[in-house]
């Protein structure tokens, strides 16, 4: 670390007003990379340099600026005049652009690395950085992971500027704030912290800002790394921040009083703080009718429980609690298991692990066959295994059901927790039956109650029970009744809308 | 130790997984017992017979023409001992939680050897709501050996029979183990047990061929019920009497009444679709007075006599006939139980406990004479709702008069 | 995992903890067997008798907001006697935790896992309790909040299922008061008062220190007593009407026997393992609460944060649970003969009463009240 520290010191010293020394240092720092372009310009004995990174800038813009520098319409000198400061010069030549004025070597390099064109003149104590960012980027397209049937279909891309604009376009309020920071010593990734002034609780914003500031690492390549650094607890399988590709999710979260974190280079943005119920919600819930939205939410909760508990319950009932099974079903199950060599537990593990392998394989395979492999593969292999007498029919059904229920969860990281914990529960079930399963469930619940996301209890709205927030947890009340922002986030401005006119008895249609 | 809590937890988990599981049984090693029969043994006190299901034969895929259940007997000094040692013949662990039927032989009932019921009550595998019957005229084990093409396991078949018998005609009291024990616990109420018997040839009945015939060689049928004093059999009641007992107890919902409708040799049948019973007891002047009032809803299923069913007065007359017939029947049965068996199977004592608690406390130690002496009044209210989908019967139509001397031969030309 | 330094309970959480606690083992084990058919009346009288206890405890704790009874004992009676009494309470609470644990182990062995050694059941359960105690009072409050609806649902479900199976026979409750008031009164003092009614003020003694507005503690305590007793009465009435008073007295775990009889819809039969496991939630909470009460007392004596005690103390409780009685009969006899007179009465009634009188006298000059009786 000390080498970098020393270097940082040297770099933070103010710029020398000599173009040649600038050139020397920059060339030394950047080495002989092919994409670093540095040109000298001069004007009446004044030397200057223009430098930029070819791969980071829009080459057309460079041409335009070069043209601007060549032709200074009134025939005045385009170099800096006597005693002219960089700012005056900049605003004189580049009237319509938002310029930056780096004053130290570090800042100059940062700007070059971020796609600016930097101009250093003799005699100026600051350099002029002109924004000409360019380079190839992916166009805004549909999200790959969180698709909806009804609702907006744009998703974030890898460019943080595009992402910021996607959010800004949805919240056209002057209170929306973006705070930049750069993290990662080698990657120097741009991070934006978003919040809405006047809604978000200040303590939450401060806490998030502080945690981001504490990150000292070599590289940040994805929001997942940020998540790992600022999360309250790394030991839990449950995600404590929500990551999403969808701008409407982020916008919705911001309006509820959360903070968002955008990371350059990844389409996944983070929302913090979150409670466990946010992992069962999708923005689509709000675009569909509230009956169906409520129903689908319940299905999600049930599906999660099934994905977690079903194999364990099946194993424990089949090996310990035979009296729970109705007689006719028991006879059928016994008939199926005749000749199967493995105990139920081993069967369960075999099938579950096979399913996991298939699932992973399905993700890595080329698109065309990937889909078919995972589902059909599981069923076909399962069927073949049954015919061969390795497993019983019932087990194939259980495992497929579990796998399908796993996919219902809108958040991949949350569903992963179910994938992991289910094995633990199967082991407990095989040793102590339903008693073991229940102990496992109690441990998981106890663990959940102790979790916090940026200080907000993870199980908020259920325990502690906040009555006012119930309009959006297990059921979704229609929009005109959804008056308040969630109290768990303690927002500064609680009321979103007033009582609708039809409830107040006034004439006039619609809500709000 | 750096993390005492974590290490402690790890050792707990290791302990769990390494030491093995105690109640872990795989389904392949188990067998479901569907019925248990208890007889008096030849060499030992009890002979216990278990009917075990063969699961392969029950599912449609793996049928191979074998019997769906297997019966095995063992003798022992107590029922528990016999059950435990049953594995000398059967290769699997027995699963008793799905037992549907417990059959006791008449012999055991007469000798009062029913103390093994305590084992059934406190063991967690035996259910208290299992059906409990006795046999009348056959050894108990035979009932488990008869197969039937419709319901292939004999215990299941007998249970279905009993349930339907109770619902359709009231011929079976559907006594569960629990009811028997409750009656035993009560100071005054005596137990009642349904009875079954085997009709036909047992040897032929326990083969697969029995299921393949149009008329099976052997069949298990319902045979009324047995009256007990505490745990000893006193005697039997016919199917008809059993039904009346159920009626008095208020457990009967549907039945069929058939009796003469006034004209000689002609019968009328009534479908009782709903009935409710109210009982009142009163102990005054040294005598127990019992009032039974039953009200039934019925409809006429078939009427041989010439009755105009579209006439209100006729309907009233029929109703009175029903009432008279029923009062007769019920009074007869109660009387029989009172005087022949002196056993209060109806629970009048318990009723007195509720209505006149102090009086009951005085009388309960010597209840039989009180019950025998009791004055029973029966009042039936019958209601005929309708007569099926027709009103007047076509039988009402008087036949054409034929001239007497027209006796032509019926041979064809 | 960041554990907050100062723990708080909301009033609703305290209420739920107390109700679940009262139901915890009382749902399972027989209550009021000596009163036979009128056990529910015994419970009502017991609840009325319990109200003054609750009032007494909440009054005392209101004088010293934020302090548990341990610190109050030490402040009022001095270091030596105070500490001695605190240790007495610690032993009392831990013994009760072990007693409930033994009840549970017996139920598991009888109904669900007959061959599994008691040690394993005890050990595994206490590991979970240790974890919960380690996580603290807030966790207990939240877990009670989460599990309480399920326990309520399950009680309602059992009643409905029994109705549907046709097993409920309200005649078994008649005649009411057939044998007069005498056997009921005899049953209430000390048996019913000791368990389950008298355990409620015990919880208040420690947990009331954690709610924000201490003056509302009385309301919470009374509401909890009322609700818990009401639900218990439903359970008892159900037991008597299904099993008859005699059957209930003979059953080791009456509610379990009731559940065994449920048989409807062709497939809802033999569901008692499910019932056992739902009962387990209540019992788990009860054991956790007792353990945490005991461990808090230890903290008051030796001034070490109670979290450090969670694992060792839990294991000791498990050990006591197994060795304290040679057989289930012994366990029951200890619970009905020894426990009420020698443990419940002193710790629930006598010591708090003495403390109350002392505090009354101490604060009389400032309060200016004269002649308040106990």
PDB file of N, CA and C in Angstrom, chain A residues 110 112 116 164-165 264 272 411 445 495 500:
ATOM      1  N   UNK A 110      -7.563  11.206 -13.915  1.00  0.00           N
ATOM      2  CA  UNK A 110      -8.926  10.709 -13.764  1.00  0.00           C
ATOM      3  C   UNK A 110      -9.806  11.150 -14.921  1.00  0.00           C
ATOM      4  N   UNK A 112      -8.865  12.067 -17.936  1.00  0.00           N
ATOM      5  CA  UNK A 112      -8.498  11.398 -19.185  1.00  0.00           C
ATOM      6  C   UNK A 112      -9.094   9.987 -19.178  1.00  0.00           C
ATOM      7  N   UNK A 116     -12.506  12.302 -20.941  1.00  0.00           N
ATOM      8  CA  UNK A 116     -12.443  13.717 -21.241  1.00  0.00           C
ATOM      9  C   UNK A 116     -11.227  13.991 -22.132  1.00  0.00           C
ATOM     10  N   UNK A 164     -28.349   6.736 -15.301  1.00  0.00           N
ATOM     11  CA  UNK A 164     -28.817   7.913 -14.575  1.00  0.00           C
ATOM     12  C   UNK A 164     -29.961   8.587 -15.319  1.00  0.00           C
ATOM     13  N   UNK A 165     -29.820   8.623 -16.646  1.00  0.00           N
ATOM     14  CA  UNK A 165     -30.883   9.299 -17.381  1.00  0.00           C
ATOM     15  C   UNK A 165     -32.173   8.508 -17.327  1.00  0.00           C
ATOM     16  N   UNK A 264     -21.091   1.827 -12.472  1.00  0.00           N
ATOM     17  CA  UNK A 264     -20.718   1.850 -13.869  1.00  0.00           C
ATOM     18  C   UNK A 264     -20.207   0.485 -14.293  1.00  0.00           C
ATOM     19  N   UNK A 272     -31.206   0.017  -1.115  1.00  0.00           N
ATOM     20  CA  UNK A 272     -31.005  -0.232   0.304  1.00  0.00           C
ATOM     21  C   UNK A 272     -31.726   0.844   1.078  1.00  0.00           C
ATOM     22  N   UNK A 411     -36.488 -12.652  -7.181  1.00  0.00           N
ATOM     23  CA  UNK A 411     -35.097 -12.251  -6.970  1.00  0.00           C
ATOM     24  C   UNK A 411     -34.220 -13.493  -6.966  1.00  0.00           C
ATOM     25  N   UNK A 445     -35.877 -18.810  11.294  1.00  0.00           N
ATOM     26  CA  UNK A 445     -36.680 -17.644  11.659  1.00  0.00           C
ATOM     27  C   UNK A 445     -35.949 -16.800  12.691  1.00  0.00           C
ATOM     28  N   UNK A 495     -47.009  11.161   3.826  1.00  0.00           N
ATOM     29  CA  UNK A 495     -48.217  11.032   3.022  1.00  0.00           C
ATOM     30  C   UNK A 495     -47.899  11.191   1.551  1.00  0.00           C
ATOM     31  N   UNK A 500     -58.955   9.916  -1.480  1.00  0.00           N
ATOM     32  CA  UNK A 500     -59.556  10.202  -2.792  1.00  0.00           C
ATOM     33  C   UNK A 500     -60.920  10.845  -2.637  1.00  0.00           C
TER      34      UNK A 500
END
